Short mmCIF file of C-alpha atoms in Angstrom, two decimals:
data_model
loop_
_atom_site.label_atom_id
_atom_site.label_comp_id
_atom_site.label_asym_id
_atom_site.label_seq_id
_atom_site.Cartn_x
_atom_site.Cartn_y
_atom_site.Cartn_z
CA MET A 1 -2.32 11.69 15.46
CA ILE A 2 -2.57 9.22 18.36
CA ALA A 3 -4.78 7.01 16.23
CA GLN A 4 -2.16 7.01 13.43
CA ILE A 5 0.61 6.08 15.89
CA LEU A 6 -1.41 3.19 17.31
CA LEU A 7 -2.38 1.92 13.85
CA LEU A 8 1.23 2.27 12.69
CA ALA A 9 2.41 0.23 15.69
CA LEU A 10 -0.27 -2.37 14.98
CA GLY A 11 0.84 -2.51 11.37
CA PHE A 12 4.48 -3.07 12.40
CA GLY A 13 3.30 -5.80 14.78
CA ALA A 14 1.50 -7.57 11.93
CA LEU A 15 4.61 -7.23 9.73
CA ILE A 16 6.90 -8.68 12.39
CA LYS A 17 4.63 -11.61 13.19
CA GLY A 18 4.02 -12.30 9.53
CA ALA A 19 7.74 -12.28 8.77
CA ASP A 20 8.38 -14.52 11.80
CA TRP A 21 5.93 -17.14 10.55
CA LEU A 22 7.25 -16.88 6.99
CA VAL A 23 10.86 -17.33 8.12
CA ASP A 24 9.99 -20.31 10.34
CA GLY A 25 8.06 -21.99 7.55
CA GLY A 26 10.59 -21.16 4.85
CA ALA A 27 13.61 -22.23 6.92
CA ALA A 28 11.92 -25.52 7.84
CA LEU A 29 11.17 -26.14 4.17
CA ALA A 30 14.78 -25.38 3.23
CA ARG A 31 16.13 -27.73 5.91
CA LYS A 32 14.35 -30.63 4.28
CA TYR A 33 16.85 -30.24 1.46
CA LYS A 34 19.83 -29.90 3.86
CA ILE A 35 20.82 -26.42 2.74
CA SER A 36 23.69 -24.67 4.57
CA GLU A 37 23.16 -21.96 7.19
CA LEU A 38 24.79 -19.26 5.05
CA ALA A 39 22.67 -20.23 2.04
CA ILE A 40 19.54 -20.07 4.20
CA GLY A 41 20.65 -16.72 5.63
CA LEU A 42 21.29 -15.26 2.17
CA THR A 43 18.04 -16.52 0.66
CA VAL A 44 15.18 -17.88 2.78
CA VAL A 45 15.80 -15.86 5.95
CA ALA A 46 16.85 -12.73 4.04
CA PHE A 47 13.79 -12.92 1.81
CA GLY A 48 11.47 -13.58 4.74
CA THR A 49 12.80 -10.73 6.85
CA SER A 50 12.68 -8.43 3.79
CA MET A 51 9.00 -9.16 3.18
CA PRO A 52 7.88 -6.13 5.26
CA GLU A 53 9.95 -3.86 3.01
CA LEU A 54 8.49 -5.55 -0.06
CA VAL A 55 4.88 -5.22 1.05
CA VAL A 56 5.32 -1.62 2.18
CA ASN A 57 6.99 -0.71 -1.12
CA VAL A 58 4.35 -2.42 -3.22
CA PHE A 59 1.62 -0.30 -1.63
CA ALA A 60 3.77 2.85 -1.65
CA ALA A 61 4.72 2.42 -5.33
CA TYR A 62 1.11 1.76 -6.32
CA GLN A 63 0.04 4.96 -4.54
CA ALA A 64 3.01 6.92 -6.03
CA HIS A 65 4.63 7.74 -2.67
CA SER A 66 8.13 7.84 -4.20
CA ASP A 67 9.92 9.17 -1.10
CA ILE A 68 8.50 6.33 0.99
CA VAL A 69 9.66 3.81 -1.64
CA TYR A 70 13.23 5.11 -1.72
CA GLY A 71 13.40 6.04 1.95
CA ASN A 72 12.27 2.58 3.04
CA ILE A 73 14.90 0.76 0.96
CA ILE A 74 17.86 3.07 1.59
CA GLY A 75 16.95 3.59 5.25
CA SER A 76 16.43 -0.14 5.85
CA ASN A 77 19.80 -0.99 4.31
CA ILE A 78 21.52 1.65 6.45
CA PHE A 79 19.73 0.40 9.58
CA ASN A 80 20.66 -3.20 8.70
CA LEU A 81 24.33 -2.43 8.10
CA PHE A 82 25.08 0.01 10.90
CA ALA A 83 22.53 -0.61 13.66
CA ILE A 84 21.76 -4.33 13.39
CA LEU A 85 25.29 -5.54 12.64
CA GLY A 86 26.50 -3.13 15.31
CA ILE A 87 24.17 -4.59 17.94
CA ALA A 88 24.78 -8.21 16.86
CA GLY A 89 28.54 -7.65 16.84
CA LEU A 90 28.46 -6.19 20.35
CA ILE A 91 26.66 -9.32 21.56
CA SER A 92 29.20 -11.63 19.97
CA PRO A 93 32.15 -11.03 17.58
CA LEU A 94 31.00 -12.17 14.14
CA VAL A 95 33.27 -14.65 12.36
CA VAL A 96 31.98 -15.46 8.87
CA GLN A 97 32.73 -17.54 5.78
CA SER A 98 35.45 -16.29 3.46
CA SER A 99 32.93 -16.11 0.60
CA THR A 100 30.91 -13.54 2.57
CA VAL A 101 33.90 -11.17 2.64
CA TRP A 102 35.04 -11.72 -0.93
CA LYS A 103 31.69 -12.07 -2.74
CA GLU A 104 28.50 -11.21 -0.83
CA ILE A 105 29.69 -7.95 0.78
CA PRO A 106 31.15 -6.61 -2.51
CA LEU A 107 27.88 -7.57 -4.22
CA SER A 108 25.96 -5.48 -1.70
CA PHE A 109 28.25 -2.57 -2.62
CA VAL A 110 27.48 -3.17 -6.30
CA ALA A 111 23.78 -2.96 -5.40
CA ALA A 112 24.31 0.44 -3.74
CA PHE A 113 26.36 1.69 -6.70
CA LEU A 114 23.75 0.51 -9.22
CA LEU A 115 21.03 2.17 -7.16
CA PHE A 116 22.96 5.46 -7.32
CA PHE A 117 23.71 5.15 -11.04
CA LEU A 118 20.21 4.25 -12.19
CA SER A 119 18.60 6.89 -9.98
CA ASN A 120 20.91 9.73 -11.01
CA ARG A 121 21.53 8.81 -14.62
CA CYS A 122 18.48 6.88 -15.71
CA PHE A 123 17.78 6.14 -19.35
CA SER A 124 15.52 9.17 -19.57
CA ASP A 125 15.70 12.95 -19.21
CA THR A 126 14.27 12.98 -15.69
CA LEU A 127 15.40 11.52 -12.36
CA THR A 128 13.00 8.61 -12.44
CA LEU A 129 13.57 4.93 -11.87
CA SER A 130 11.76 3.56 -14.91
CA ARG A 131 10.27 0.14 -15.54
CA PHE A 132 13.27 -0.65 -17.73
CA ASP A 133 15.55 0.17 -14.78
CA GLY A 134 13.40 -2.15 -12.67
CA ILE A 135 14.06 -4.95 -15.15
CA ILE A 136 17.82 -4.30 -14.89
CA LEU A 137 17.64 -4.60 -11.09
CA LEU A 138 15.65 -7.83 -11.35
CA LEU A 139 18.20 -9.29 -13.77
CA PHE A 140 20.92 -8.62 -11.20
CA PHE A 141 18.69 -10.30 -8.61
CA CYS A 142 18.36 -13.38 -10.83
CA ALA A 143 22.15 -13.48 -11.20
CA PHE A 144 22.50 -13.35 -7.41
CA LEU A 145 20.06 -16.24 -6.99
CA TYR A 146 21.94 -18.23 -9.60
CA TYR A 147 25.20 -17.69 -7.71
CA VAL A 148 23.65 -18.89 -4.45
CA PHE A 149 21.85 -21.92 -5.83
CA ILE A 150 24.81 -23.31 -7.77
CA HIS A 151 26.66 -23.43 -4.45
CA LEU A 152 23.84 -24.74 -2.25
CA LYS A 153 25.29 -28.23 -1.94
CA GLY A 154 28.94 -27.15 -1.96
CA ASP A 155 31.36 -26.33 0.81
CA GLU A 156 31.67 -22.69 -0.28
CA LEU A 157 28.48 -21.65 1.49
CA GLY A 158 29.05 -23.73 4.58
CA SER A 159 28.05 -27.09 5.97
CA PRO A 160 24.48 -28.37 5.62
CA VAL A 161 21.93 -27.69 8.34
CA SER A 162 20.60 -30.68 10.25
CA ASN A 163 16.99 -31.60 9.52
CA ARG A 164 16.27 -33.09 12.93
CA HIS A 165 13.96 -30.19 13.85
CA ASP A 166 11.78 -30.33 10.74
CA LEU A 167 8.18 -29.21 11.12
CA PRO A 168 5.26 -31.19 9.69
CA THR A 169 4.46 -30.18 6.13
CA LEU A 170 0.98 -28.93 7.05
CA ARG A 171 2.42 -26.61 9.70
CA ILE A 172 5.02 -25.31 7.24
CA VAL A 173 2.30 -24.42 4.73
CA LEU A 174 0.19 -22.83 7.48
CA TYR A 175 3.11 -20.67 8.65
CA ILE A 176 3.81 -19.48 5.12
CA VAL A 177 0.16 -18.67 4.34
CA LEU A 178 -0.42 -16.87 7.66
CA GLY A 179 2.88 -15.03 7.29
CA LEU A 180 1.98 -13.70 3.84
CA THR A 181 -1.49 -12.68 5.04
CA PHE A 182 -0.22 -10.73 8.05
CA LEU A 183 2.46 -9.09 5.89
CA ALA A 184 -0.13 -7.86 3.39
CA ILE A 185 -2.38 -6.43 6.13
CA GLY A 186 0.51 -4.88 8.07
CA GLY A 187 2.13 -3.37 4.98
CA ARG A 188 -1.06 -1.60 3.99
CA MET A 189 -1.48 -0.18 7.51
CA VAL A 190 2.12 1.05 7.66
CA VAL A 191 2.00 2.94 4.36
CA VAL A 192 -1.35 4.62 4.97
CA ASN A 193 -0.63 5.68 8.54
CA SER A 194 3.00 6.71 8.03
CA VAL A 195 1.91 9.16 5.32
CA LYS A 196 -0.80 10.54 7.61
CA LEU A 197 1.66 10.77 10.51
CA ALA A 198 4.19 12.66 8.36
CA SER A 199 1.50 15.16 7.44
CA ALA A 200 0.37 15.55 11.06
CA LEU A 201 3.95 16.07 12.34
CA GLY A 202 4.84 18.45 9.54
CA VAL A 203 7.87 16.42 8.41
CA SER A 204 8.64 15.11 4.94
CA GLN A 205 7.90 11.61 3.70
CA THR A 206 11.65 11.37 3.01
CA ILE A 207 12.49 11.54 6.73
CA VAL A 208 9.62 9.25 7.70
CA GLY A 209 10.73 6.70 5.11
CA LEU A 210 14.39 6.83 6.18
CA THR A 211 13.63 6.53 9.90
CA ILE A 212 10.26 5.29 11.17
CA VAL A 213 9.29 3.12 8.20
CA ALA A 214 12.83 1.86 7.56
CA ALA A 215 13.51 0.91 11.19
CA GLY A 216 10.05 -0.61 11.59
CA THR A 217 10.29 -2.84 8.53
CA SER A 218 13.82 -3.87 9.61
CA LEU A 219 12.68 -5.19 13.01
CA PRO A 220 12.53 -8.79 11.69
CA GLU A 221 16.17 -8.50 10.56
CA LEU A 222 17.07 -7.10 13.98
CA ALA A 223 15.35 -9.91 15.87
CA THR A 224 16.78 -12.60 13.56
CA SER A 225 20.38 -11.37 13.68
CA VAL A 226 20.35 -10.75 17.45
CA VAL A 227 19.03 -14.24 18.16
CA ALA A 228 21.53 -15.72 15.68
CA ALA A 229 24.40 -13.84 17.37
CA ILE A 230 23.32 -15.10 20.80
CA LYS A 231 23.24 -18.67 19.44
CA LYS A 232 26.64 -18.14 17.72
CA SER A 233 25.05 -18.73 14.29
CA ASN A 234 27.26 -16.06 12.77
CA ASP A 235 26.61 -17.03 9.16
CA ILE A 236 22.88 -16.49 9.60
CA ALA A 237 23.43 -13.23 11.55
CA VAL A 238 25.60 -11.72 8.81
CA GLY A 239 24.09 -13.53 5.83
CA ASN A 240 20.65 -12.26 6.85
CA ILE A 241 21.84 -8.63 6.73
CA ILE A 242 23.91 -8.83 3.55
CA GLY A 243 21.24 -10.91 1.82
CA SER A 244 18.49 -8.51 2.89
CA ASN A 245 20.41 -5.51 1.57
CA ILE A 246 20.89 -7.24 -1.79
CA PHE A 247 17.22 -8.30 -1.87
CA ASN A 248 16.04 -4.78 -0.99
CA VAL A 249 17.78 -3.10 -3.93
CA PHE A 250 17.70 -5.72 -6.67
CA PHE A 251 14.35 -7.37 -5.97
CA ILE A 252 12.14 -5.00 -3.96
CA LEU A 253 13.14 -1.78 -5.71
CA GLY A 254 12.99 -3.62 -9.04
CA ILE A 255 9.43 -4.78 -8.33
CA SER A 256 8.49 -1.28 -7.13
CA ALA A 257 9.70 0.28 -10.40
CA LEU A 258 7.74 -2.25 -12.44
CA ILE A 259 4.57 -1.34 -10.56
CA ASN A 260 5.05 2.39 -11.07
CA PRO A 261 8.05 4.47 -12.26
CA ILE A 262 9.56 6.10 -9.17
CA ASP A 263 10.55 9.76 -9.05
CA TYR A 264 13.94 10.22 -7.40
CA ASN A 265 14.71 12.95 -4.87
CA ILE A 266 18.36 13.95 -5.30
CA LYS A 267 18.60 14.53 -1.52
CA PHE A 268 18.83 10.73 -1.17
CA ASN A 269 22.34 10.88 -2.70
CA PHE A 270 23.94 11.59 0.68
CA ASP A 271 22.19 8.55 2.18
CA ILE A 272 23.45 6.33 -0.65
CA TYR A 273 26.99 7.69 -0.11
CA PHE A 274 26.66 6.83 3.58
CA LEU A 275 25.43 3.32 2.73
CA GLY A 276 28.29 2.73 0.29
CA ALA A 277 30.87 3.99 2.78
CA GLY A 278 29.46 1.69 5.45
CA THR A 279 29.70 -1.31 3.13
CA ILE A 280 33.36 -0.49 2.44
CA MET A 281 33.94 -0.13 6.20
CA LEU A 282 32.45 -3.57 6.82
CA PHE A 283 34.58 -5.14 4.08
CA SER A 284 37.73 -3.48 5.43
CA ALA A 285 36.98 -4.55 9.02
CA MET A 286 36.53 -8.20 8.06
CA PHE A 287 39.42 -8.21 5.60
CA SER A 288 41.96 -6.71 8.02
CA GLY A 289 42.66 -9.81 10.18
CA LYS A 290 43.49 -13.46 9.55
CA LYS A 291 39.95 -14.40 10.53
CA LYS A 292 37.03 -12.93 8.63
CA LYS A 293 35.70 -11.27 11.77
CA LEU A 294 33.81 -8.20 13.00
CA ASP A 295 35.14 -7.42 16.49
CA ARG A 296 33.09 -5.79 19.23
CA TRP A 297 34.89 -2.45 18.96
CA GLU A 298 34.27 -2.38 15.19
CA ALA A 299 30.60 -3.18 15.78
CA GLY A 300 30.51 -0.33 18.29
CA VAL A 301 31.90 2.06 15.67
CA LEU A 302 29.12 1.04 13.25
CA LEU A 303 26.49 1.71 15.90
CA ILE A 304 27.97 5.12 16.79
CA PHE A 305 27.93 6.07 13.09
CA TYR A 306 24.24 5.15 12.88
CA ILE A 307 23.37 7.26 15.93
CA GLY A 308 25.21 10.21 14.40
CA TYR A 309 23.44 9.67 11.06
CA THR A 310 20.03 9.61 12.76
CA LEU A 311 20.77 12.85 14.64
CA MET A 312 21.83 14.42 11.35
CA LEU A 313 18.49 13.38 9.76
CA ILE A 314 16.56 14.97 12.61
CA ARG A 315 18.47 18.22 12.10
CA ARG A 316 18.03 18.02 8.34
CA ASN A 317 14.27 17.47 8.46
CA VAL A 318 13.87 18.23 4.77
#
């Protein structure tokens, strides 16, 4: 078991470093085109920090570990929303663009609702996310990308980012290639050793996916949003989380279903309810005042809810 823990930690390390390089390279590439911070947060940074989830799910779907596939996505989104925004909001109150409150946050709720609907009432007689369902999710992802890109140059997604810190093109390419390589290696290690660890500890893959795997693959989001909050880059801090949650459901789960139809465990329904309720809480918190803002006390409430949820999972241990 010690060997599995060490290899799992090494796998997470490779995922984090790979995502770090990919985000640096991708953000530098985006800055060449003077894209706004919110647009970068919703797309380049969100995609880069979601790469660990993607790689883990690709391997898990291929090996038919359905509980890891679902647990990783739902658990990561819950960790992003409650834990990461909670921590970032405690560091600095998060004031965001109006479009984030009125469009991106509701879209992340739509993603959670669609996840629930397709998983519980799929177009088949069994609770399975089919390849056709995967196509539906990917179509929603394409619609999301279309929304972002038609506003890239506009004021709606914020002012353009300065390109004074651009990296040389060769270094950008190197970062992206190394990032993808480390992500592939780390993702394989995480899936293999998390399954072995679950077996050794006598706990279900559902719990491992919702906790260890989900939190581990969300470490890039945590690091990115914390640093962004410290630097007062609120649009990146929030856009990274909302964008990642949208990416996770529409893109990553869609790709996973295309690789292999995914059996759904109805016990995940409670976790989807919790995710949906948290999204509504975030919308209500930012909608309540004149400024679109998440105050420290509201961030603290999110973090307390996540701690309570984690304790409940430990007691549940299904």
